[in-house]
Amino acid sequence: MLKMTFLSALSIIYLLGVANARFTVVRRRDPAPGVQMQAKLLPPAEFSVPFTGKTPRRKAKNDAFAAVRRWSPATCTDTAIVDAANFNFKNDYLTDVTIGGQNFSLLIDTGSSDTYVVQKGFNCSDAQGDPLPQASCQFGTAGFDTEASKTFKPFPNVIYHNIFGDGNTLTGPVGFDTVTIGGLAVTQEIAVPTLAVHTGDNISSGILGLAFPRLTNVFNTTDIANISDANRLVYDPFFLSAVKEKRVKNPFFSVALDRGTFEQEASNTFIPNSGFLSFGGIAPVPVLDTCVTVPIQGYDANSAPSNSPNAEFRFYTVDIDSYAFPGSTGLITANNNTILDTGTAFNIVPQDVAAAYAAAFNPPGVLTLVPNSTLSGFAVDCNAEAPEFLVTIGGKTFSIDPRDQIVPFGNNGTIICATGTQGPSILTNAPNSLFILGDVFLHNVVATFNPIAGEITLTQRAKY
């Protein structure tokens, strides 16, 4: 999961060495520049499950900052202080998952690989290790009861340990059990943490990760002090296990994220019925003819995203041909390290591109400092007119509905808005180090992933 305390957790990709996954994924070279790729014909999905809701990602990721400053369009100088805990840059999409016959709401994440559900009787603590009541960790249930499951099998002498970018830390045993989602049942390696430093949403009890094996976090030791990349036990995440077990005819999973209304987004609460997660084909929503299939970028050891045939897959990273909007002429908008992430609310593009796009709003957006930090983002009048924004990938151009480009946040009766397309300055002090196409883009396309062939097919959604 690309979790952040406004700071990028993606530095992990520079810390990980090369390891061979037990499942084979094929690395393909990008086509020559200027060559338009053809879309793969996608079958209908064999299994589909609705996202039961969308909820702002847990408060812990925002607690590092006390407030954000809002530019007032009325005077261009007035400000209002808004609790940063309500200025969420991340969203969690939830769906119902059954593990060992027990039902849970899990976060679905294309930016992480492990499947975990907190174990019944877990110990909750703060960041200093001091014990807290279980309720303080804000999981949605009391946890997974390994003894009540007739199919759970422990994986001895190993440990799951994951420190997320928002400060949450999960540690505990590992085992195998039947994981069922949308009718798709897979015997899967899962983590069942017993130790949690965690601030949740009071709905979800864990995560189902859909990224690549290299991002799994199980280690061949039982002592946290001894974990290292050298004893990391890379394993197949849920969907690769489904393919390996021949549970799906075609190696695709597909995501269609629905936007909420302005009022729902501004209320900063749980939003039900937020789209589909599908397996074996394309998600069941109306689409247009605009579509393209592009290769996923891999990562060399200690490097940024790479087109090298020796690179390995970690995230769903693609090349961007260009971004186009009023005022974009003359800007270099192409880049080759952009991650498709279901858990990021915004698009994160090169800083000069974000600035030029904010300037094209009517009235223009304004770069706004986050108090007590060097981070900044573009604030905009909630009633502003959002300009067109086009994304070209693999020679095909996709449009973004202007409704997605004004992102509201609410706090104590105050509504503020940010541009839907931001620069890296909103997340990190390292300029142009992290680019993401998040919900703002994904509300407008169906993203269908083929992790076996190393490809993504993007299909423009019909207007809704």
Short mmCIF file of C-alpha atoms in Angstrom, two decimals:
data_model
loop_
_atom_site.label_atom_id
_atom_site.label_comp_id
_atom_site.label_asym_id
_atom_site.label_seq_id
_atom_site.Cartn_x
_atom_site.Cartn_y
_atom_site.Cartn_z
CA MET A 1 0.00 0.00 0.00
CA LEU A 2 1.36 3.39 -0.87
CA LYS A 3 0.80 4.76 2.59
CA MET A 4 2.24 8.15 3.43
CA THR A 5 2.39 10.65 6.23
CA PHE A 6 2.40 13.18 3.39
CA LEU A 7 5.87 11.67 2.87
CA SER A 8 6.50 8.99 0.34
CA ALA A 9 6.67 5.43 1.55
CA LEU A 10 8.04 4.51 -1.84
CA SER A 11 11.60 4.94 -0.62
CA ILE A 12 11.23 1.26 0.17
CA ILE A 13 11.82 0.46 -3.48
CA TYR A 14 15.35 1.78 -3.17
CA LEU A 15 16.01 -0.33 -0.09
CA LEU A 16 14.91 -3.64 -1.49
CA GLY A 17 17.39 -5.90 -3.25
CA VAL A 18 16.74 -8.37 -5.99
CA ALA A 19 15.02 -11.65 -5.14
CA ASN A 20 13.40 -14.27 -7.29
CA ALA A 21 9.68 -14.76 -6.83
CA ARG A 22 8.30 -18.26 -6.88
CA PHE A 23 5.85 -17.18 -9.55
CA THR A 24 7.07 -16.21 -13.00
CA VAL A 25 6.22 -12.81 -14.38
CA VAL A 26 7.38 -11.88 -17.86
CA ARG A 27 9.31 -8.66 -18.47
CA ARG A 28 8.65 -7.10 -21.87
CA ARG A 29 10.49 -4.27 -23.52
CA ASP A 30 8.60 -1.10 -24.27
CA PRO A 31 7.80 -0.43 -27.91
CA ALA A 32 9.89 2.04 -29.81
CA PRO A 33 9.01 5.70 -29.16
CA GLY A 34 6.11 6.87 -31.26
CA VAL A 35 4.69 3.39 -31.80
CA GLN A 36 1.03 3.22 -30.80
CA MET A 37 0.17 0.07 -28.92
CA GLN A 38 -2.94 -1.95 -29.57
CA ALA A 39 -5.42 -2.86 -26.87
CA LYS A 40 -5.88 -6.50 -25.93
CA LEU A 41 -9.39 -7.87 -26.31
CA LEU A 42 -10.61 -8.49 -22.78
CA PRO A 43 -13.17 -11.13 -21.79
CA PRO A 44 -15.93 -10.35 -19.29
CA ALA A 45 -14.91 -10.98 -15.70
CA GLU A 46 -15.56 -14.43 -14.24
CA PHE A 47 -15.84 -13.08 -10.70
CA SER A 48 -16.88 -9.61 -9.59
CA VAL A 49 -17.44 -8.09 -6.19
CA PRO A 50 -18.58 -4.55 -5.44
CA PHE A 51 -16.46 -2.24 -3.40
CA THR A 52 -18.69 -2.04 -0.37
CA GLY A 53 -17.43 1.43 0.35
CA LYS A 54 -14.67 4.01 0.34
CA THR A 55 -13.34 5.53 3.52
CA PRO A 56 -10.63 8.12 4.17
CA ARG A 57 -7.40 6.41 5.04
CA ARG A 58 -6.60 6.22 8.70
CA LYS A 59 -5.94 9.35 10.70
CA ALA A 60 -2.40 8.35 11.70
CA LYS A 61 -0.97 9.29 8.33
CA ASN A 62 -1.99 12.90 8.78
CA ASP A 63 -1.23 13.44 12.45
CA ALA A 64 2.25 14.79 11.72
CA PHE A 65 0.68 18.09 10.72
CA ALA A 66 -1.66 20.14 12.86
CA ALA A 67 -3.43 22.07 10.11
CA VAL A 68 -3.53 23.12 6.50
CA ARG A 69 -3.92 26.72 5.47
CA ARG A 70 -6.78 27.58 3.13
CA TRP A 71 -6.56 30.39 0.61
CA SER A 72 -9.79 32.41 0.61
CA PRO A 73 -10.93 33.29 -2.93
CA ALA A 74 -12.85 36.26 -1.52
CA THR A 75 -9.79 38.29 -0.59
CA CYS A 76 -6.82 36.20 -1.76
CA THR A 77 -5.30 36.81 1.67
CA ASP A 78 -7.67 35.47 4.33
CA THR A 79 -6.95 32.03 5.76
CA ALA A 80 -8.74 29.47 7.84
CA ILE A 81 -7.17 26.70 9.85
CA VAL A 82 -8.46 23.23 9.07
CA ASP A 83 -7.50 20.08 10.95
CA ALA A 84 -5.02 18.15 8.82
CA ALA A 85 -6.61 14.88 9.89
CA ASN A 86 -9.48 15.81 7.58
CA PHE A 87 -7.27 16.76 4.64
CA ASN A 88 -6.89 13.20 3.38
CA PHE A 89 -4.67 12.46 0.44
CA LYS A 90 -5.45 8.77 0.54
CA ASN A 91 -8.57 6.66 0.24
CA ASP A 92 -9.25 3.05 1.14
CA TYR A 93 -11.57 0.95 -1.02
CA LEU A 94 -13.18 -1.85 0.95
CA THR A 95 -14.81 -5.12 0.02
CA ASP A 96 -16.10 -8.23 1.75
CA VAL A 97 -13.65 -11.10 2.08
CA THR A 98 -14.14 -14.50 3.75
CA ILE A 99 -11.11 -16.14 5.35
CA GLY A 100 -11.46 -19.58 6.89
CA GLY A 101 -15.24 -19.16 6.96
CA GLN A 102 -15.04 -15.82 8.82
CA ASN A 103 -16.19 -12.58 7.21
CA PHE A 104 -14.18 -9.37 7.15
CA SER A 105 -14.04 -6.05 5.38
CA LEU A 106 -10.54 -5.66 3.91
CA LEU A 107 -8.79 -2.82 2.13
CA ILE A 108 -8.07 -3.61 -1.52
CA ASP A 109 -4.68 -2.27 -2.51
CA THR A 110 -2.79 -2.38 -5.80
CA GLY A 111 0.19 -0.81 -4.04
CA SER A 112 0.99 -3.66 -1.64
CA SER A 113 1.21 -7.44 -1.84
CA ASP A 114 0.50 -9.10 1.50
CA THR A 115 -2.90 -10.28 2.65
CA TYR A 116 -3.30 -9.86 6.37
CA VAL A 117 -6.14 -9.90 8.87
CA VAL A 118 -5.50 -9.02 12.49
CA GLN A 119 -5.68 -12.03 14.82
CA LYS A 120 -8.22 -12.34 17.62
CA GLY A 121 -6.62 -11.41 20.92
CA PHE A 122 -4.02 -9.13 19.32
CA ASN A 123 -2.05 -6.66 21.42
CA CYS A 124 -2.49 -2.98 20.57
CA SER A 125 0.22 -0.48 21.48
CA ASP A 126 1.37 3.04 20.71
CA ALA A 127 4.50 3.93 18.75
CA GLN A 128 6.59 3.77 21.94
CA GLY A 129 5.41 0.23 22.67
CA ASP A 130 3.14 1.14 25.56
CA PRO A 131 0.00 -1.05 25.65
CA LEU A 132 -3.36 0.36 24.61
CA PRO A 133 -6.90 -1.06 24.63
CA GLN A 134 -7.67 -3.04 21.48
CA ALA A 135 -10.28 -0.45 20.51
CA SER A 136 -7.52 2.15 20.15
CA CYS A 137 -6.22 0.33 17.05
CA GLN A 138 -9.61 0.86 15.40
CA PHE A 139 -9.99 -2.41 13.52
CA GLY A 140 -13.48 -3.27 12.32
CA THR A 141 -13.74 -6.61 14.14
CA ALA A 142 -12.20 -8.46 17.07
CA GLY A 143 -10.02 -10.27 14.53
CA PHE A 144 -9.50 -13.64 12.84
CA ASP A 145 -9.89 -16.66 15.12
CA THR A 146 -7.34 -19.19 13.89
CA GLU A 147 -8.74 -21.88 16.19
CA ALA A 148 -12.26 -21.47 14.81
CA SER A 149 -11.08 -21.96 11.23
CA LYS A 150 -11.21 -25.56 10.03
CA THR A 151 -8.80 -24.81 7.19
CA PHE A 152 -6.08 -22.65 8.78
CA LYS A 153 -2.60 -24.19 8.75
CA PRO A 154 0.27 -22.44 10.55
CA PHE A 155 3.52 -21.67 8.74
CA PRO A 156 6.05 -22.28 11.54
CA ASN A 157 9.30 -20.45 12.25
CA VAL A 158 8.53 -17.37 10.16
CA ILE A 159 7.24 -13.89 10.92
CA TYR A 160 5.27 -11.18 9.17
CA HIS A 161 6.55 -7.68 9.89
CA ASN A 162 5.56 -4.54 8.06
CA ILE A 163 6.23 -0.92 8.97
CA PHE A 164 3.97 1.27 6.88
CA GLY A 165 4.72 4.83 5.84
CA ASP A 166 1.96 6.20 8.09
CA GLY A 167 3.57 4.74 11.22
CA ASN A 168 1.31 1.68 11.45
CA THR A 169 3.24 -1.48 12.27
CA LEU A 170 1.89 -5.06 12.08
CA THR A 171 3.78 -8.09 13.33
CA GLY A 172 2.86 -11.70 13.88
CA PRO A 173 2.48 -15.28 12.65
CA VAL A 174 1.80 -16.53 9.15
CA GLY A 175 -0.32 -19.38 7.88
CA PHE A 176 -2.37 -20.71 5.00
CA ASP A 177 -6.14 -20.58 4.66
CA THR A 178 -8.93 -20.30 2.11
CA VAL A 179 -9.50 -16.70 1.05
CA THR A 180 -12.75 -16.06 -0.84
CA ILE A 181 -13.70 -12.82 -2.57
CA GLY A 182 -16.56 -12.43 -5.03
CA GLY A 183 -16.87 -16.20 -5.38
CA LEU A 184 -13.16 -16.66 -6.14
CA ALA A 185 -11.68 -19.03 -3.52
CA VAL A 186 -7.91 -19.42 -3.19
CA THR A 187 -5.69 -21.27 -0.74
CA GLN A 188 -3.46 -18.40 0.22
CA GLU A 189 -0.53 -17.53 2.46
CA ILE A 190 -1.83 -14.94 4.92
CA ALA A 191 -0.45 -12.99 7.84
CA VAL A 192 -2.37 -12.96 11.12
CA PRO A 193 -0.66 -10.23 13.16
CA THR A 194 -0.77 -10.37 16.94
CA LEU A 195 1.05 -7.07 17.53
CA ALA A 196 -0.37 -3.83 16.16
CA VAL A 197 0.63 -0.19 16.21
CA HIS A 198 -2.34 0.96 14.22
CA THR A 199 -4.93 3.68 13.80
CA GLY A 200 -7.68 2.36 11.54
CA ASP A 201 -11.13 3.29 10.28
CA ASN A 202 -13.25 1.05 12.56
CA ILE A 203 -14.45 -0.83 9.46
CA SER A 204 -11.57 -2.82 7.97
CA SER A 205 -9.66 -5.63 9.67
CA GLY A 206 -6.76 -5.93 7.26
CA ILE A 207 -5.55 -5.65 3.68
CA LEU A 208 -5.75 -7.76 0.53
CA GLY A 209 -2.72 -6.79 -1.56
CA LEU A 210 -2.67 -7.13 -5.34
CA ALA A 211 0.85 -5.98 -6.22
CA PHE A 212 3.84 -8.19 -7.05
CA PRO A 213 5.66 -10.83 -4.94
CA ARG A 214 8.73 -8.65 -4.38
CA LEU A 215 6.76 -6.44 -1.98
CA THR A 216 5.71 -9.24 0.40
CA ASN A 217 6.91 -9.03 4.01
CA VAL A 218 7.37 -12.53 5.45
CA PHE A 219 10.77 -13.42 6.89
CA ASN A 220 12.56 -16.67 7.72
CA THR A 221 12.96 -15.91 11.42
CA THR A 222 10.81 -15.48 14.50
CA ASP A 223 12.88 -12.61 15.92
CA ILE A 224 12.11 -9.11 14.65
CA ALA A 225 15.71 -8.10 15.36
CA ASN A 226 16.93 -10.63 12.79
CA ILE A 227 14.73 -9.73 9.83
CA SER A 228 16.51 -8.54 6.71
CA ASP A 229 16.09 -8.62 2.99
CA ALA A 230 18.39 -11.65 2.96
CA ASN A 231 15.82 -13.77 4.83
CA ARG A 232 12.73 -12.36 3.14
CA LEU A 233 10.51 -15.24 1.95
CA VAL A 234 8.98 -13.90 -1.24
CA TYR A 235 5.64 -15.55 -1.99
CA ASP A 236 2.70 -15.33 -4.39
CA PRO A 237 0.08 -12.70 -3.48
CA PHE A 238 -3.63 -13.49 -3.74
CA PHE A 239 -4.21 -13.04 -7.46
CA LEU A 240 -1.03 -14.79 -8.58
CA SER A 241 -2.05 -17.69 -6.34
CA ALA A 242 -5.46 -17.73 -8.05
CA VAL A 243 -3.79 -17.98 -11.46
CA LYS A 244 -1.35 -20.62 -10.28
CA GLU A 245 -4.21 -22.69 -8.81
CA LYS A 246 -6.11 -22.28 -12.12
CA ARG A 247 -9.03 -20.61 -10.37
CA VAL A 248 -9.41 -18.13 -13.24
CA LYS A 249 -9.33 -18.84 -16.97
CA ASN A 250 -7.59 -15.58 -17.81
CA PRO A 251 -4.85 -13.84 -15.77
CA PHE A 252 -6.64 -10.50 -15.41
CA PHE A 253 -7.96 -8.55 -12.49
CA SER A 254 -9.83 -5.34 -13.10
CA VAL A 255 -10.71 -2.26 -11.07
CA ALA A 256 -13.52 0.24 -11.69
CA LEU A 257 -13.61 2.97 -9.05
CA ASP A 258 -16.75 5.11 -8.80
CA ARG A 259 -16.59 8.74 -7.73
CA GLY A 260 -18.76 9.91 -4.87
CA THR A 261 -20.82 13.07 -4.96
CA PHE A 262 -19.28 16.37 -3.93
CA GLU A 263 -21.27 16.22 -0.69
CA GLN A 264 -20.09 12.68 0.09
CA GLU A 265 -16.45 13.55 -0.53
CA ALA A 266 -16.72 16.74 1.54
CA SER A 267 -18.28 14.91 4.48
CA ASN A 268 -15.09 12.86 4.90
CA THR A 269 -17.06 9.75 5.84
CA PHE A 270 -17.73 6.23 4.60
CA ILE A 271 -19.02 6.23 1.01
CA PRO A 272 -20.92 3.03 0.03
CA ASN A 273 -21.13 1.33 -3.38
CA SER A 274 -17.88 2.60 -4.87
CA GLY A 275 -17.31 0.40 -7.93
CA PHE A 276 -16.11 -3.12 -8.72
CA LEU A 277 -13.15 -5.42 -8.26
CA SER A 278 -13.20 -8.21 -10.85
CA PHE A 279 -11.14 -11.28 -11.65
CA GLY A 280 -10.63 -13.12 -14.95
CA GLY A 281 -11.65 -10.22 -17.18
CA ILE A 282 -12.83 -6.63 -17.34
CA ALA A 283 -15.05 -5.11 -14.65
CA PRO A 284 -18.79 -4.89 -15.53
CA VAL A 285 -19.27 -1.16 -16.14
CA PRO A 286 -20.14 0.70 -19.39
CA VAL A 287 -17.04 1.66 -21.40
CA LEU A 288 -16.12 3.45 -24.62
CA ASP A 289 -13.92 2.34 -27.51
CA THR A 290 -10.83 4.20 -26.29
CA CYS A 291 -8.47 1.62 -24.82
CA VAL A 292 -4.81 0.62 -24.88
CA THR A 293 -2.59 -2.13 -23.48
CA VAL A 294 0.80 -1.01 -22.17
CA PRO A 295 3.73 -2.76 -20.47
CA ILE A 296 4.36 -2.42 -16.77
CA GLN A 297 7.73 -0.96 -15.83
CA GLY A 298 10.03 -2.97 -13.63
CA TYR A 299 12.66 -1.89 -11.13
CA ASP A 300 16.35 -2.65 -11.20
CA ALA A 301 18.07 -3.06 -7.84
CA ASN A 302 18.57 0.35 -6.20
CA SER A 303 17.10 2.19 -9.16
CA ALA A 304 14.09 4.15 -10.28
CA PRO A 305 11.55 2.50 -12.63
CA SER A 306 13.27 0.94 -15.59
CA ASN A 307 12.52 -0.44 -19.03
CA SER A 308 15.40 -2.90 -18.71
CA PRO A 309 14.48 -6.48 -19.63
CA ASN A 310 16.19 -7.54 -16.38
CA ALA A 311 14.02 -5.32 -14.20
CA GLU A 312 11.53 -6.95 -11.85
CA PHE A 313 7.97 -5.90 -11.14
CA ARG A 314 6.97 -4.30 -7.85
CA PHE A 315 4.30 -1.67 -8.47
CA TYR A 316 1.97 -1.08 -11.41
CA THR A 317 4.16 1.55 -13.03
CA VAL A 318 3.65 2.86 -16.58
CA ASP A 319 5.08 5.38 -19.02
CA ILE A 320 3.12 8.59 -19.62
CA ASP A 321 3.34 10.00 -23.15
CA SER A 322 1.92 13.40 -22.19
CA TYR A 323 -0.53 15.46 -20.18
CA ALA A 324 -2.49 18.11 -22.09
CA PHE A 325 -4.51 21.05 -20.76
CA PRO A 326 -4.80 24.79 -21.45
CA GLY A 327 -1.31 26.18 -20.91
CA SER A 328 0.56 22.89 -21.25
CA THR A 329 2.19 23.81 -24.57
CA GLY A 330 5.94 23.96 -24.09
CA LEU A 331 5.97 21.89 -20.92
CA ILE A 332 7.71 18.54 -20.81
CA THR A 333 4.89 16.36 -19.52
CA ALA A 334 6.12 12.87 -20.43
CA ASN A 335 7.55 10.75 -17.61
CA ASN A 336 8.35 7.11 -17.05
CA ASN A 337 7.76 6.43 -13.37
CA THR A 338 4.06 6.84 -12.76
CA ILE A 339 2.26 4.35 -10.51
CA LEU A 340 -1.41 3.44 -10.86
CA ASP A 341 -2.64 3.33 -7.26
CA THR A 342 -6.19 2.75 -6.05
CA GLY A 343 -5.31 4.17 -2.64
CA THR A 344 -4.21 7.68 -3.64
CA ALA A 345 -6.90 10.32 -3.95
CA PHE A 346 -4.97 12.65 -6.27
CA ASN A 347 -2.92 12.55 -9.42
CA ILE A 348 0.70 13.39 -8.58
CA VAL A 349 2.49 14.81 -11.64
CA PRO A 350 5.71 16.81 -12.19
CA GLN A 351 5.63 19.99 -10.11
CA ASP A 352 5.73 22.41 -13.04
CA VAL A 353 2.88 20.51 -14.70
CA ALA A 354 0.77 20.70 -11.54
CA ALA A 355 1.50 24.43 -11.21
CA ALA A 356 0.54 25.17 -14.80
CA TYR A 357 -2.65 23.16 -14.46
CA ALA A 358 -3.64 24.93 -11.22
CA ALA A 359 -3.08 28.26 -12.96
CA ALA A 360 -5.58 27.24 -15.66
CA PHE A 361 -8.50 27.04 -13.19
CA ASN A 362 -10.97 29.92 -13.15
CA PRO A 363 -10.18 31.44 -10.68
CA PRO A 364 -6.64 30.03 -10.54
CA GLY A 365 -5.49 27.65 -7.85
CA VAL A 366 -2.88 28.87 -5.39
CA LEU A 367 0.13 27.02 -3.97
CA THR A 368 -0.51 26.77 -0.24
CA LEU A 369 1.99 25.87 2.46
CA VAL A 370 1.27 23.21 5.03
CA PRO A 371 2.08 24.90 8.37
CA ASN A 372 5.06 23.62 10.33
CA SER A 373 6.49 21.88 7.28
CA THR A 374 8.01 22.57 3.91
CA LEU A 375 5.24 20.73 2.06
CA SER A 376 2.72 22.52 -0.12
CA GLY A 377 -0.26 21.87 -2.39
CA PHE A 378 -2.63 23.71 -4.70
CA ALA A 379 -5.85 25.01 -3.12
CA VAL A 380 -8.76 26.11 -5.30
CA ASP A 381 -12.17 27.73 -4.99
CA CYS A 382 -14.73 24.95 -4.56
CA ASN A 383 -16.87 26.66 -7.22
CA ALA A 384 -14.00 27.12 -9.67
CA GLU A 385 -14.18 26.02 -13.28
CA ALA A 386 -11.80 23.10 -13.78
CA PRO A 387 -9.99 23.02 -17.14
CA GLU A 388 -9.74 19.99 -19.39
CA PHE A 389 -7.01 17.50 -18.50
CA LEU A 390 -6.03 14.75 -20.95
CA VAL A 391 -3.68 11.84 -20.29
CA THR A 392 -1.97 10.07 -23.19
CA ILE A 393 -0.62 6.59 -22.52
CA GLY A 394 0.56 4.18 -25.20
CA GLY A 395 -0.58 6.58 -27.92
CA LYS A 396 -4.18 6.72 -26.65
CA THR A 397 -5.69 9.78 -24.97
CA PHE A 398 -7.98 9.51 -21.94
CA SER A 399 -10.08 12.32 -20.53
CA ILE A 400 -10.75 13.14 -16.87
CA ASP A 401 -14.15 14.43 -15.83
CA PRO A 402 -13.77 17.99 -14.44
CA ARG A 403 -15.75 16.88 -11.37
CA ASP A 404 -12.73 14.84 -10.32
CA GLN A 405 -10.39 17.83 -10.49
CA ILE A 406 -11.92 19.69 -7.53
CA VAL A 407 -11.45 17.59 -4.41
CA PRO A 408 -13.36 18.78 -1.31
CA PHE A 409 -12.57 18.22 2.35
CA GLY A 410 -14.75 19.05 5.30
CA ASN A 411 -13.99 19.95 8.89
CA ASN A 412 -16.17 21.57 11.55
CA GLY A 413 -18.51 23.04 8.97
CA THR A 414 -15.70 24.39 6.78
CA ILE A 415 -15.32 23.05 3.24
CA ILE A 416 -12.00 23.50 1.47
CA CYS A 417 -10.98 22.27 -1.96
CA ALA A 418 -7.77 21.21 -3.64
CA THR A 419 -6.97 20.60 -7.28
CA GLY A 420 -7.26 16.95 -8.20
CA THR A 421 -3.88 17.05 -9.92
CA GLN A 422 -1.05 17.94 -7.54
CA GLY A 423 2.73 17.97 -7.59
CA PRO A 424 5.07 15.89 -5.43
CA SER A 425 5.38 18.86 -3.05
CA ILE A 426 2.15 17.70 -1.41
CA LEU A 427 3.85 14.45 -0.35
CA THR A 428 7.59 14.91 -0.16
CA ASN A 429 10.43 17.42 -0.25
CA ALA A 430 12.18 15.45 -2.99
CA PRO A 431 11.01 17.20 -6.18
CA ASN A 432 9.68 15.03 -8.98
CA SER A 433 10.57 11.83 -7.12
CA LEU A 434 7.13 10.27 -7.06
CA PHE A 435 4.34 10.32 -9.65
CA ILE A 436 0.94 8.66 -9.26
CA LEU A 437 -2.27 8.38 -11.23
CA GLY A 438 -4.74 7.96 -8.40
CA ASP A 439 -8.50 8.07 -7.99
CA VAL A 440 -8.83 11.30 -10.00
CA PHE A 441 -7.70 9.35 -13.07
CA LEU A 442 -9.04 5.93 -12.10
CA HIS A 443 -12.61 7.24 -11.72
CA ASN A 444 -12.54 7.69 -15.49
CA VAL A 445 -11.07 4.42 -16.73
CA VAL A 446 -11.29 0.72 -16.09
CA ALA A 447 -7.81 -0.52 -15.24
CA THR A 448 -7.32 -4.20 -16.08
CA PHE A 449 -4.08 -5.73 -14.86
CA ASN A 450 -2.26 -8.76 -16.28
CA PRO A 451 0.61 -9.36 -13.84
CA ILE A 452 1.66 -12.53 -15.67
CA ALA A 453 2.35 -10.82 -19.00
CA GLY A 454 3.36 -7.59 -17.27
CA GLU A 455 0.67 -5.48 -18.93
CA ILE A 456 -2.14 -3.09 -18.07
CA THR A 457 -5.15 -2.36 -20.28
CA LEU A 458 -6.82 1.01 -19.76
CA THR A 459 -10.35 1.54 -21.09
CA GLN A 460 -12.21 4.86 -21.02
CA ARG A 461 -15.41 4.63 -19.01
CA ALA A 462 -18.70 5.95 -20.33
CA LYS A 463 -19.82 9.14 -18.61
CA TYR A 464 -21.67 8.48 -15.37
#
